[in-house]
Short mmCIF file of C-alpha atoms in Angstrom, two decimals:
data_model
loop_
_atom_site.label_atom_id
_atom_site.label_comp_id
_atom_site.label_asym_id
_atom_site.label_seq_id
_atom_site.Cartn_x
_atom_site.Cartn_y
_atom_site.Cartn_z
CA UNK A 173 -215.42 -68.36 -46.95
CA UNK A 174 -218.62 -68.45 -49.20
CA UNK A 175 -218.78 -70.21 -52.83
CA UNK A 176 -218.15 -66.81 -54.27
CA UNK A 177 -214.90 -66.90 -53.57
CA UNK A 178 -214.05 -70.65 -54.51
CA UNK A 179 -211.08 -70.87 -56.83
CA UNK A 180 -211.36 -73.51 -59.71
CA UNK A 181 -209.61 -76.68 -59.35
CA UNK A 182 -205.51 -76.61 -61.06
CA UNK A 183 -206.11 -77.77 -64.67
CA UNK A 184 -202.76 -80.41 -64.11
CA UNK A 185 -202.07 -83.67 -63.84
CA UNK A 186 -200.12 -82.70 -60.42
CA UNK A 187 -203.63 -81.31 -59.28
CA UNK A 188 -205.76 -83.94 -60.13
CA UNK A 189 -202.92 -86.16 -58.47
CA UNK A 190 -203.32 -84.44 -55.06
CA UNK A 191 -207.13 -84.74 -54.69
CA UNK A 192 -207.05 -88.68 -56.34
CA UNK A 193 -205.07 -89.63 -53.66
CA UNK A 194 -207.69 -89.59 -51.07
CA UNK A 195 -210.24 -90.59 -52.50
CA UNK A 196 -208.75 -93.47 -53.57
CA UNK A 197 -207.52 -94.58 -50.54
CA UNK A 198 -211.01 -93.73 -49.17
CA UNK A 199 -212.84 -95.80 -52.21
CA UNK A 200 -210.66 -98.50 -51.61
CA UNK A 201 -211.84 -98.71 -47.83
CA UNK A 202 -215.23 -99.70 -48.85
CA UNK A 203 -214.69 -102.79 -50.81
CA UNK A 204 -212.03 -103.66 -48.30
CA UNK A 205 -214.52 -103.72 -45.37
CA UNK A 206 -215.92 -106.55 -47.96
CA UNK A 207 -212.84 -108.52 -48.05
CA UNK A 208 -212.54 -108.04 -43.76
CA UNK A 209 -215.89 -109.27 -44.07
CA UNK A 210 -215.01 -112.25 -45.82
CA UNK A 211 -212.12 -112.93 -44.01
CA UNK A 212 -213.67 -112.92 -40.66
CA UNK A 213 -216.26 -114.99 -41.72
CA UNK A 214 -213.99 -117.48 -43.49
CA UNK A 215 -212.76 -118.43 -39.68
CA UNK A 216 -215.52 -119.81 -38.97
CA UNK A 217 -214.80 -122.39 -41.30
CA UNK A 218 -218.03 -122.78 -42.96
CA UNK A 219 -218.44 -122.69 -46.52
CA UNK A 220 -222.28 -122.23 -46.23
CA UNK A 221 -221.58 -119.16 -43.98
CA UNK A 222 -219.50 -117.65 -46.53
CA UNK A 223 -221.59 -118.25 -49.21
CA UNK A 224 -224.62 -116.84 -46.90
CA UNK A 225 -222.34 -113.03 -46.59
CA UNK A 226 -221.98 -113.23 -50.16
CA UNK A 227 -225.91 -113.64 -50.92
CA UNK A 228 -226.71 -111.03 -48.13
CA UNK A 229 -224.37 -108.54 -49.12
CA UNK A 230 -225.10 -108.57 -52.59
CA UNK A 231 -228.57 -108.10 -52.19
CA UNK A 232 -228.31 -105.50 -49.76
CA UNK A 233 -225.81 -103.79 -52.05
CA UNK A 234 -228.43 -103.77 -54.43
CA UNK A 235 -231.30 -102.30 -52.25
CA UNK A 236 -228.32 -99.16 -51.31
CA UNK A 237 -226.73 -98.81 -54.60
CA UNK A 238 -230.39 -98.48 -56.06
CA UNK A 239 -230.20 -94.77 -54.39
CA UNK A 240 -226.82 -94.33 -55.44
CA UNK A 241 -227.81 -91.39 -56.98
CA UNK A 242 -228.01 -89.68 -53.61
CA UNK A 243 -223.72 -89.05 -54.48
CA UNK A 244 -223.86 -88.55 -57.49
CA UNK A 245 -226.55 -86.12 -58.09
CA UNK A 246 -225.10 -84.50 -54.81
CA UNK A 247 -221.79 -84.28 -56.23
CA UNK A 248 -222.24 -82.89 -59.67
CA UNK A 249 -225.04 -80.31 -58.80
CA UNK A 250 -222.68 -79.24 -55.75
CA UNK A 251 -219.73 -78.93 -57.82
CA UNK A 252 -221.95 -77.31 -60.66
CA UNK A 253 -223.26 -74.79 -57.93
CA UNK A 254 -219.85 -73.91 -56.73
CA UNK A 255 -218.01 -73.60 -60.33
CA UNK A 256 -220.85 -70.90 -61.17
CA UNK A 257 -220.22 -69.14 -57.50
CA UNK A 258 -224.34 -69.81 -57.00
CA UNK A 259 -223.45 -69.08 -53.07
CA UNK A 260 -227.28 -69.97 -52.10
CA UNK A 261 -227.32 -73.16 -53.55
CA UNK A 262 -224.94 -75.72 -52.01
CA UNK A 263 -226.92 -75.67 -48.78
CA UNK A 264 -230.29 -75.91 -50.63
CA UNK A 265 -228.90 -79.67 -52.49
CA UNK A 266 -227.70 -80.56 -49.18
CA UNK A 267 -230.29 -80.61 -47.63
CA UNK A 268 -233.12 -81.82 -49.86
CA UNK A 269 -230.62 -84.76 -50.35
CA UNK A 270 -230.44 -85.52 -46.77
CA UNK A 271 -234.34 -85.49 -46.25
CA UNK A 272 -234.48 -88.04 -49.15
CA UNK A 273 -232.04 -89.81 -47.96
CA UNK A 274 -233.03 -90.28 -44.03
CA UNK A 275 -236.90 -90.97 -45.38
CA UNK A 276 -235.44 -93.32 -48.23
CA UNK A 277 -233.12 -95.03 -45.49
CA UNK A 278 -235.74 -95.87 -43.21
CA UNK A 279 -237.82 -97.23 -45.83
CA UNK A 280 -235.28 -99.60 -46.71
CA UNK A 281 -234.82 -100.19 -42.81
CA UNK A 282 -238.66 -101.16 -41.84
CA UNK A 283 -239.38 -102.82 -45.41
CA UNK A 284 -236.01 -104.03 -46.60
CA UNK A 285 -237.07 -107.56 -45.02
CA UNK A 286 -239.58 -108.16 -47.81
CA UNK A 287 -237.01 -108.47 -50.89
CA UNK A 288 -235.00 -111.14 -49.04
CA UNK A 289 -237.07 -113.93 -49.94
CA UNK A 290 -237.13 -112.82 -53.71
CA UNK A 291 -233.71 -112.20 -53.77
CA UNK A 292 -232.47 -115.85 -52.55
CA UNK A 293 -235.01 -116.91 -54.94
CA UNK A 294 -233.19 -114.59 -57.97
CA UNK A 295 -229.80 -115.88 -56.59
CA UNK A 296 -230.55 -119.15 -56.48
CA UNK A 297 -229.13 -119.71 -52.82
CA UNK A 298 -229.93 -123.28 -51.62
CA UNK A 299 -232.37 -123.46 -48.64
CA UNK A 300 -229.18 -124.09 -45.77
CA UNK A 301 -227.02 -120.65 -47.36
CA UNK A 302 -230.30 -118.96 -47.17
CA UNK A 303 -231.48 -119.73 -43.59
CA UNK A 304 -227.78 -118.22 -42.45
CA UNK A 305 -228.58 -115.62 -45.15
CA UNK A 306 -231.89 -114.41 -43.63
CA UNK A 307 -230.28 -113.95 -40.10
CA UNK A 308 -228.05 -111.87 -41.65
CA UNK A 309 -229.94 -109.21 -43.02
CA UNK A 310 -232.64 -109.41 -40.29
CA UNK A 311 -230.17 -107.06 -38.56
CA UNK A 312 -227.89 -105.60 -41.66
CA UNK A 313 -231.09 -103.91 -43.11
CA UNK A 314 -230.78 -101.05 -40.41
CA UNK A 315 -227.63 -99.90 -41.44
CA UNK A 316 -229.47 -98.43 -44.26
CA UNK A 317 -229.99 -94.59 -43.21
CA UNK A 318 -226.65 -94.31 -42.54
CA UNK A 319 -225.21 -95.65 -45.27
CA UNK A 320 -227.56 -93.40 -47.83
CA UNK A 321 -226.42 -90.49 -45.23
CA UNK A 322 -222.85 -91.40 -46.05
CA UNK A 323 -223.78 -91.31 -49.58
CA UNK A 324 -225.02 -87.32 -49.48
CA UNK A 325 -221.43 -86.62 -47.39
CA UNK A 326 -219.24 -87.98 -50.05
CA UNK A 327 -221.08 -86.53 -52.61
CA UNK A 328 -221.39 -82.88 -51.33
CA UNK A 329 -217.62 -83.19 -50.18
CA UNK A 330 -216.57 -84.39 -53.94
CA UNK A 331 -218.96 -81.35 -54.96
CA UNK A 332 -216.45 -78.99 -52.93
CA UNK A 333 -213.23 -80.96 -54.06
CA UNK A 334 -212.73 -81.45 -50.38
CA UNK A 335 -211.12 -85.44 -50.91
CA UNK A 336 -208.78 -85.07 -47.84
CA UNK A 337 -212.02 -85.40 -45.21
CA UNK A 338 -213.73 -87.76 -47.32
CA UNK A 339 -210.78 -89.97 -46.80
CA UNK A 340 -210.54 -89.36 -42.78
CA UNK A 341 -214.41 -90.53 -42.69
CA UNK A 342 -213.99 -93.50 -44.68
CA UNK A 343 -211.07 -94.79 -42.81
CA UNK A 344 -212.63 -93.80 -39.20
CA UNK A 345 -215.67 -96.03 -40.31
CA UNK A 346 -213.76 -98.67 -41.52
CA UNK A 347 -211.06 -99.13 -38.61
CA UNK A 348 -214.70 -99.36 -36.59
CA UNK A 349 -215.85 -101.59 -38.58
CA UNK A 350 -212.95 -103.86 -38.83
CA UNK A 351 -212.69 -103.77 -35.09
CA UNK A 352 -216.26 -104.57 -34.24
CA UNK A 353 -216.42 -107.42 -36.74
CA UNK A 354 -213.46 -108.65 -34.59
CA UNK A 355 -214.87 -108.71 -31.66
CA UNK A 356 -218.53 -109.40 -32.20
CA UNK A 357 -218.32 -112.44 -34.92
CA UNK A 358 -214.99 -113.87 -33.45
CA UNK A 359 -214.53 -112.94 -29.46
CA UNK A 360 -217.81 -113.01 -28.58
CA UNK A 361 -218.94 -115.59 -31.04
CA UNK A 362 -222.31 -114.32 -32.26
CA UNK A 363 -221.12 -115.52 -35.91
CA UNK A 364 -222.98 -113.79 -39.00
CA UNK A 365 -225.02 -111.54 -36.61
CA UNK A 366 -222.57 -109.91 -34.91
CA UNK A 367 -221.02 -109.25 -38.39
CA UNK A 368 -224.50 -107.71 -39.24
CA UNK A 369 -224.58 -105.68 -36.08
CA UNK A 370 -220.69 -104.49 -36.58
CA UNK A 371 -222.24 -102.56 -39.81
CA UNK A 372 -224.86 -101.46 -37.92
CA UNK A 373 -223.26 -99.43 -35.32
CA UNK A 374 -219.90 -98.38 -37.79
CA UNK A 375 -222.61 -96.93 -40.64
CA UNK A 376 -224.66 -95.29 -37.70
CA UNK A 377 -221.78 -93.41 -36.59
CA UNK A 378 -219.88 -92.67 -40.07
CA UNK A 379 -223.42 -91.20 -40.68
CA UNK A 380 -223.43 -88.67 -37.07
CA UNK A 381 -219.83 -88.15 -37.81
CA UNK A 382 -220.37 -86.85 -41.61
CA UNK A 383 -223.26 -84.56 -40.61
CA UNK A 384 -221.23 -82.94 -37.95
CA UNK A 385 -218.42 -82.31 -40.61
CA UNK A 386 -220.73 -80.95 -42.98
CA UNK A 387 -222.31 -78.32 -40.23
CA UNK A 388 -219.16 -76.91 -39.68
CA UNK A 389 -218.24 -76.48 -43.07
CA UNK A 390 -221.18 -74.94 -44.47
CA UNK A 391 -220.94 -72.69 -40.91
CA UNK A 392 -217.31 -71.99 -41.83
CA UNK A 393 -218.44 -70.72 -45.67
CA UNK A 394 -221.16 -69.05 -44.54
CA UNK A 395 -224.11 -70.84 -46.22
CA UNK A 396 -227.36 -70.09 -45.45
CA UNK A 397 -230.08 -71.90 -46.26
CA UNK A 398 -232.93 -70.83 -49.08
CA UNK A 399 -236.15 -71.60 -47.57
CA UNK A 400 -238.13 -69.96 -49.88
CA UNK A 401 -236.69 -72.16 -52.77
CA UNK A 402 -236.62 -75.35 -50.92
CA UNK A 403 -239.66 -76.68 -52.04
CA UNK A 404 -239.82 -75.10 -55.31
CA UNK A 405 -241.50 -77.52 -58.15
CA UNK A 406 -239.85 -77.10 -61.17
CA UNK A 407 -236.71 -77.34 -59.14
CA UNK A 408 -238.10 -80.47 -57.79
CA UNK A 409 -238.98 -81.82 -60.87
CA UNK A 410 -235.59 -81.60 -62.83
CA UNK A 411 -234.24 -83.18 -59.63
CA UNK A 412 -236.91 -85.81 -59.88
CA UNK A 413 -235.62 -86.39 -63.31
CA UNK A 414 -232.26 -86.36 -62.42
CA UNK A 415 -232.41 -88.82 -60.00
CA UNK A 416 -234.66 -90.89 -61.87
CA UNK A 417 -232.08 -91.60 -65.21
CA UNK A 418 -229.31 -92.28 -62.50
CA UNK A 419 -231.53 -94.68 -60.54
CA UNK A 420 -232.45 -96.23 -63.66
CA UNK A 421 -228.61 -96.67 -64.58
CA UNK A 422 -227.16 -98.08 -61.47
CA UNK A 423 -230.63 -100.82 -61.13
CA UNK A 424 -229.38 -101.84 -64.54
CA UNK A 425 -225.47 -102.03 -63.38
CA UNK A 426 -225.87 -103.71 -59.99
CA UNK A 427 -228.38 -106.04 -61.66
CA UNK A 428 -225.58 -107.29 -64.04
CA UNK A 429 -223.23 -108.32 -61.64
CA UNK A 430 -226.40 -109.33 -59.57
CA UNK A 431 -226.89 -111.72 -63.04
CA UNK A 432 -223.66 -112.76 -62.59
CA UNK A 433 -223.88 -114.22 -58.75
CA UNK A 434 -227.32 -115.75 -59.55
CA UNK A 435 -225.83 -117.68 -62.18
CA UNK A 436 -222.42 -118.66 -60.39
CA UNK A 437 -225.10 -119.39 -57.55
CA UNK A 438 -226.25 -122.17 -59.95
CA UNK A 439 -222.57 -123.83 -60.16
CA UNK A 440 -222.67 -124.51 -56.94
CA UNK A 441 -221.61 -123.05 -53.52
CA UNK A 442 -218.00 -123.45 -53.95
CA UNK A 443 -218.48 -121.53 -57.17
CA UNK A 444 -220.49 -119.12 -55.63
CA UNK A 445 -218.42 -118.65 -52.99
CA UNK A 446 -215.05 -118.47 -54.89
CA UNK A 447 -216.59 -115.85 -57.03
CA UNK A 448 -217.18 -113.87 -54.17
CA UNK A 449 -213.73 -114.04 -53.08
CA UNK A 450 -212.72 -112.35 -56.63
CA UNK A 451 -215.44 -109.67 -57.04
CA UNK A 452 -213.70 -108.52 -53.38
CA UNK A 453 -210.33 -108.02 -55.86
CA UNK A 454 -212.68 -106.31 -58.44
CA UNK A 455 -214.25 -104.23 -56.44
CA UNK A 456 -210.86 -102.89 -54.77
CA UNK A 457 -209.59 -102.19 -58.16
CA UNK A 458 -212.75 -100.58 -59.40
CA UNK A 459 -213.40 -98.44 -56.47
CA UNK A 460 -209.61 -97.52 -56.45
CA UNK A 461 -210.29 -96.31 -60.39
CA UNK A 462 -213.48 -94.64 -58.96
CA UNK A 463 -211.21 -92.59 -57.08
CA UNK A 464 -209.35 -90.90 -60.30
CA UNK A 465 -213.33 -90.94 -61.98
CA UNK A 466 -214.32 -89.00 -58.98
CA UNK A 467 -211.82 -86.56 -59.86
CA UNK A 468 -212.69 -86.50 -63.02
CA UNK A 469 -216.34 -85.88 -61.93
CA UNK A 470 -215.72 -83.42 -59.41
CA UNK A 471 -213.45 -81.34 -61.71
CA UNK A 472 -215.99 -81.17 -65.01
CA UNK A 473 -218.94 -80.46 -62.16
CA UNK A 474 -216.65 -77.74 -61.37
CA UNK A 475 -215.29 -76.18 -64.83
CA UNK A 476 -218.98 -76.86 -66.46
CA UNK A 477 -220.53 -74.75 -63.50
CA UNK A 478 -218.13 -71.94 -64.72
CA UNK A 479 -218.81 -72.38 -68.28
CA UNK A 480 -215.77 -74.12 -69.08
CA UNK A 481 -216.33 -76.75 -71.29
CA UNK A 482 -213.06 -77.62 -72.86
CA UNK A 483 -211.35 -77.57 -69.18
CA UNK A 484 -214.02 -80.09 -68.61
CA UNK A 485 -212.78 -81.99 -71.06
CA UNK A 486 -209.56 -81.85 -70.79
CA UNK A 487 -209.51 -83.15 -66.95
CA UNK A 488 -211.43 -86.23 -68.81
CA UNK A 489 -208.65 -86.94 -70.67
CA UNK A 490 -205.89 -86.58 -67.90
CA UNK A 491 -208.06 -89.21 -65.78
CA UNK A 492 -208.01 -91.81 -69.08
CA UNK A 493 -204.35 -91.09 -68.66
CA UNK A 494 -204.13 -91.76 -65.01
CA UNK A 495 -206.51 -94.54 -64.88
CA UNK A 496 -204.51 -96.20 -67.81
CA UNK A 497 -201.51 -96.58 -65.91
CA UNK A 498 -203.08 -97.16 -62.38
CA UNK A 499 -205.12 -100.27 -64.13
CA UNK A 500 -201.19 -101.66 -65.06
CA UNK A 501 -200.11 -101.61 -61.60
CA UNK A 502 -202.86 -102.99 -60.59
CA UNK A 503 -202.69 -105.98 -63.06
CA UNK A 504 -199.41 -107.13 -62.54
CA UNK A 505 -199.36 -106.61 -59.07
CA UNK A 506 -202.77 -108.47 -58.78
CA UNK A 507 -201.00 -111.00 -61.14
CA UNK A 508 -197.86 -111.66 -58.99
CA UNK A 509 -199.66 -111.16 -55.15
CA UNK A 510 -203.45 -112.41 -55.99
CA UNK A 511 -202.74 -116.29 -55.22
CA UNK A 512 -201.65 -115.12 -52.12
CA UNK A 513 -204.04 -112.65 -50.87
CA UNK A 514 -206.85 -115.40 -51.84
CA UNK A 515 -205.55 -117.44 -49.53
CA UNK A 516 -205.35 -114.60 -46.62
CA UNK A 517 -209.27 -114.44 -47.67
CA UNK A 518 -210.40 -117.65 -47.98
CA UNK A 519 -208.57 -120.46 -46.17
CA UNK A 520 -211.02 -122.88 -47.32
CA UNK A 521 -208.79 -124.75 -49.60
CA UNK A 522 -211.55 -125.93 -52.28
CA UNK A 523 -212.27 -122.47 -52.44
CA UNK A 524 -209.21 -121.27 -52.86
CA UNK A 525 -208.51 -123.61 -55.36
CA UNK A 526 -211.25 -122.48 -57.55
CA UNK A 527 -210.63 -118.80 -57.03
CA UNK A 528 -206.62 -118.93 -58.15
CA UNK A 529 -207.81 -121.03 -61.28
CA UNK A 530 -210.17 -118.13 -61.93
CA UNK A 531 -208.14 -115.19 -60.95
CA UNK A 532 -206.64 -114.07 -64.43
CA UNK A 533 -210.18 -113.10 -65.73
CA UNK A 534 -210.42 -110.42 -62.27
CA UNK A 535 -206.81 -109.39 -62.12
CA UNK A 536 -207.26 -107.52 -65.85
CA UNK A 537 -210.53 -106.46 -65.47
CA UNK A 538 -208.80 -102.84 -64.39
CA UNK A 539 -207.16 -102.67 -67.78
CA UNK A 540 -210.33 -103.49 -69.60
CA UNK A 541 -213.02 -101.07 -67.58
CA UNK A 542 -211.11 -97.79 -67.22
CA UNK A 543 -212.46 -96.07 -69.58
CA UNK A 544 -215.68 -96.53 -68.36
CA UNK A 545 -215.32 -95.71 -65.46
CA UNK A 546 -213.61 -92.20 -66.57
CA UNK A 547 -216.25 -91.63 -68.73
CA UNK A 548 -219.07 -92.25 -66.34
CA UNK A 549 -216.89 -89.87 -63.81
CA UNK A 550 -217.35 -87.21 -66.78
CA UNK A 551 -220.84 -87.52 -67.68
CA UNK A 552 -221.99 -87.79 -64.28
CA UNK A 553 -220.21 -84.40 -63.46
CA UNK A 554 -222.15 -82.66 -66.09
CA UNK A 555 -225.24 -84.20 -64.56
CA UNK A 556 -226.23 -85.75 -68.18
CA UNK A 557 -228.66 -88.47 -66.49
CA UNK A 558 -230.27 -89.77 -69.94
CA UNK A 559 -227.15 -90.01 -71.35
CA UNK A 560 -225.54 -92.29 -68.63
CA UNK A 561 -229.49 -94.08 -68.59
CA UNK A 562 -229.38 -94.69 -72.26
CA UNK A 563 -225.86 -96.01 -72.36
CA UNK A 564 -226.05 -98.47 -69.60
CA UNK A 565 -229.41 -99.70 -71.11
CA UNK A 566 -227.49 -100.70 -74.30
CA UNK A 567 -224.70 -101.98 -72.88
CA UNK A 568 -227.28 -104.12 -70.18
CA UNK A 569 -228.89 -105.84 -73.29
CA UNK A 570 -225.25 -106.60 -74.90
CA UNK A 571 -224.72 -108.30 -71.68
CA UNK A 572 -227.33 -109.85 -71.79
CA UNK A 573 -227.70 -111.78 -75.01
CA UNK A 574 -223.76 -112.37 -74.66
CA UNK A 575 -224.45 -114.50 -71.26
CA UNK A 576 -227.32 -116.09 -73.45
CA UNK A 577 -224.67 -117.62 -75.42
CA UNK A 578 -221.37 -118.13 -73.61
CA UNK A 579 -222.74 -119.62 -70.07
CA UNK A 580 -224.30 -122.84 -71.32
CA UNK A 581 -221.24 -123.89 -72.77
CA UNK A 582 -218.11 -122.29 -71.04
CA UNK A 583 -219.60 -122.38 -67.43
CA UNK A 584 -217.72 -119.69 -64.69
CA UNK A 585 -215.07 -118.75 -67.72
CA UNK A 586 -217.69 -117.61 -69.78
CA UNK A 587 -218.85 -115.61 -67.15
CA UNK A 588 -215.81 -113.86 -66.68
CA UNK A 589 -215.60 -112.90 -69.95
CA UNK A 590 -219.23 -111.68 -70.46
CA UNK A 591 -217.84 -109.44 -67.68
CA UNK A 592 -215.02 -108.06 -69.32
CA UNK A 593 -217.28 -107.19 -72.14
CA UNK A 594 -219.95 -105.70 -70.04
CA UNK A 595 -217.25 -102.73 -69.68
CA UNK A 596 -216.50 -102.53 -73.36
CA UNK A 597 -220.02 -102.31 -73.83
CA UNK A 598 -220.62 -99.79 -71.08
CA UNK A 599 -217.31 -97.24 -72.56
CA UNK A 600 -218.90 -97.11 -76.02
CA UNK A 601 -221.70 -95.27 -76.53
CA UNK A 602 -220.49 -93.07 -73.55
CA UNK A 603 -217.52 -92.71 -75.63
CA UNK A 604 -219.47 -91.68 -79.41
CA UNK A 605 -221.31 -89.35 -77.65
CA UNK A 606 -218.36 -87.72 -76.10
CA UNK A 607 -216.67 -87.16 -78.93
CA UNK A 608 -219.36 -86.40 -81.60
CA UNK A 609 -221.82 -84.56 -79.79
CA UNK A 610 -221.38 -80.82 -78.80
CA UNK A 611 -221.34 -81.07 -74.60
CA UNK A 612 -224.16 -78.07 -74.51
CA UNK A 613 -226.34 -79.97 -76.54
CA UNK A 614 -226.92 -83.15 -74.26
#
């Protein structure tokens, strides 16, 4: 069945229900792999290996989340190209995505080796974290082409709506992953490298396994590829540019929370480390929210494809309402379970000591960012790239000169609330422009 005959998502809240669902529970299986991370790690009873996880997988996260744009541009142009019933073109993005990606993902593979020295340096990782730290992602650096391959899956299977298979690959890779990280760091004992090597293989083969999916399904609709257009330059370019204001966006995002570990790095390592214990909570609950915002972005790629606009909007405002209540659940029950789950993730009492005192500030974060997040979801499905750009830059510099002032004097508190603002700041100007500025004229 071919793009032409695509029916438009069900303008309800029943319908935007049904496709959340999955990707939810497939968001939430990435930041989860995090806390199995963390946990397996924490049985080695080491704070300095925990600590050294932390450091490597936030700077990794960086280097991969720097081409996060792979999804998202994937997502909305797909979802664009289907809403309009352009049956030549969802083939065309997959593929130039997938060449960038693979070339981008070895890059990051062969080279990734020389930013690990500047990013312990950035952090502020003391020398014994950082030894265990470079060991790490030696071997974690590889399982870059898969994950950017991963990234172009989810993003032309958001494109299509299709939230039911995204959810079967996340969880296959993560069951892997939670099984090899078993095995190799525990059972076999190879500590922080077999953890390393567990991502390896589980990103490798998420990666095959998405690429096979996406064969069959573009067989199954009868796509066919557009050679002639493939390398066409003005195409090109307005990709180029594309991908260039959401690059720009997500270095300045993952550089804030990057901001953020450098200068809980400075605390101390049981700071450090019980900060990384939390951002595991925030980044289930925001990748859970990222599950209604990819609804959200999936059905205004969709309705602005067919010319829909207020549709478009009006799924925006259904996913405020969704999000809303999803961020109370998650706040009480973060407020009546979290004590306990840090201790299930870090057994190191100090630790876990430092993280319950803490844990107010990330159990509410939810209620305080999901607008943002429902806004990005918006924007992001009406591919509006300087938009997104210029909004992030503002709210990056409010950040900014707020952690100028509060961190001298209120230490890891003030932190956690420059944090909560950092959302504030990042809903704003998304927000104005939403609602004063006619959508064609972006």
């Amino acid at each position: 069945m071919g793009t032409a005959s695509e029916q438009l998502p069900e303008r309800s809240f029943k319908g935007m229900s049904v496709m959340a669902l999955p990707i939810i529970l497939a968001n939430a299986s990435i930041p989860l792999l995090g806390v199995a991370d963390t946990a397996v790690v924490a049985r080695l009873g080491q704070t300095e290996a925990l600590a050294a996880v932390a450091a490597g997988a936030t700077i990794l996260f960086f280097l991969l989340w720097a081409f996060g744009f792979l999804r998202m541009t994937t997502s909305a142009l797909t979802g664009q190209a289907v809403g309009a019933k352009r049956v030549k073109e969802p083939a065309l993005i997959l593929v130039r995505a997938m060449v960038l990606a693979i070339f981008l993902g070895l890059l990051l593979a062969a080279l990734g080796g020389l930013t690990t020295d500047a990013g312990l340096r950035l952090l502020g990782v003391e020398e014994d974290v950082a030894d265990l730290t470079r060991r790490y992602l030696m071997i974690a650096f590889w399982a870059a082409p898969g994950q950017l391959i991963i990234f172009v899956v989810h993003g032309w299977l958001l494109g299509h709506g299709k939230s039911g298979l995204m959810f079967v690959l996340s969880l296959g890779i993560g069951c892997l992953n939670l099984g090899l990280n078993w095995l190799m760091t525990l059972q076999l004992g190879w500590g922080i490298e077999g953890l390393a090597i567990a991502t390896v293989i589980s990103s490798s083969l998420g990666a095959f396994a998405g690429l096979v999916a996406l064969t069959g399904m573009a067989r199954n609709r009868g796509y066919r590829l557009d050679r002639q257009r493939l390398l066409d330059l003005r195409e090109l370019r307005g990709l180029a540019g594309l991908n260039a204001n959401v690059m720009v966006r997500t270095l300045l995002l993952i550089a804030t929370f990057t901001a953020f570990n450098a200068l809980s790095a400075r605390l101390g390592t049981e700071i450090l480390a019980a900060h990384a214990v939390l951002l595991h909570f925030v980044e289930v609950t925001a990748y859970a929210l990222d599950g209604i915002a990819d609804v959200v972005e999936s059905y205004a790629a969709r309705f602005w494809g067919a010319k829909k606009d207020r549709a478009a909007k009006e799924s925006l405002g259904r996913g405020l309402v969704m999000a809303l209540v999803g961020s109370l659940f998650m706040g009480v029950g973060l407020t009546i379970f979290g004590p306990f789950l840090i201790g299930l993730v870090a057994p190191i009492e100090e630790v876990a000591q430092l993280a319950r005192s803490l844990g107010f500030y990330a159990y509410w974060i939810p209620l305080i960012g999901f607008s943002c997040y429902m806004l990005d979801g918006y924007f992001f499905g009406l591919a509006q790239g300087a938009t997104i750009r210029n909004a992030m830059l503002l709210a990056s510099m409010a950040y900014g000169l707020l952690l100028w002032f509060v961190y001298p004097q209120f230490g890891p508190e003030g932190l956690w609330v420059a944090l909560w603002a950092l959302f504030v700041f990042r809903a704003l100007p998304l927000g104005f422009v939403m609602l004063f500025k006619h959508p064609r004229a972006f």
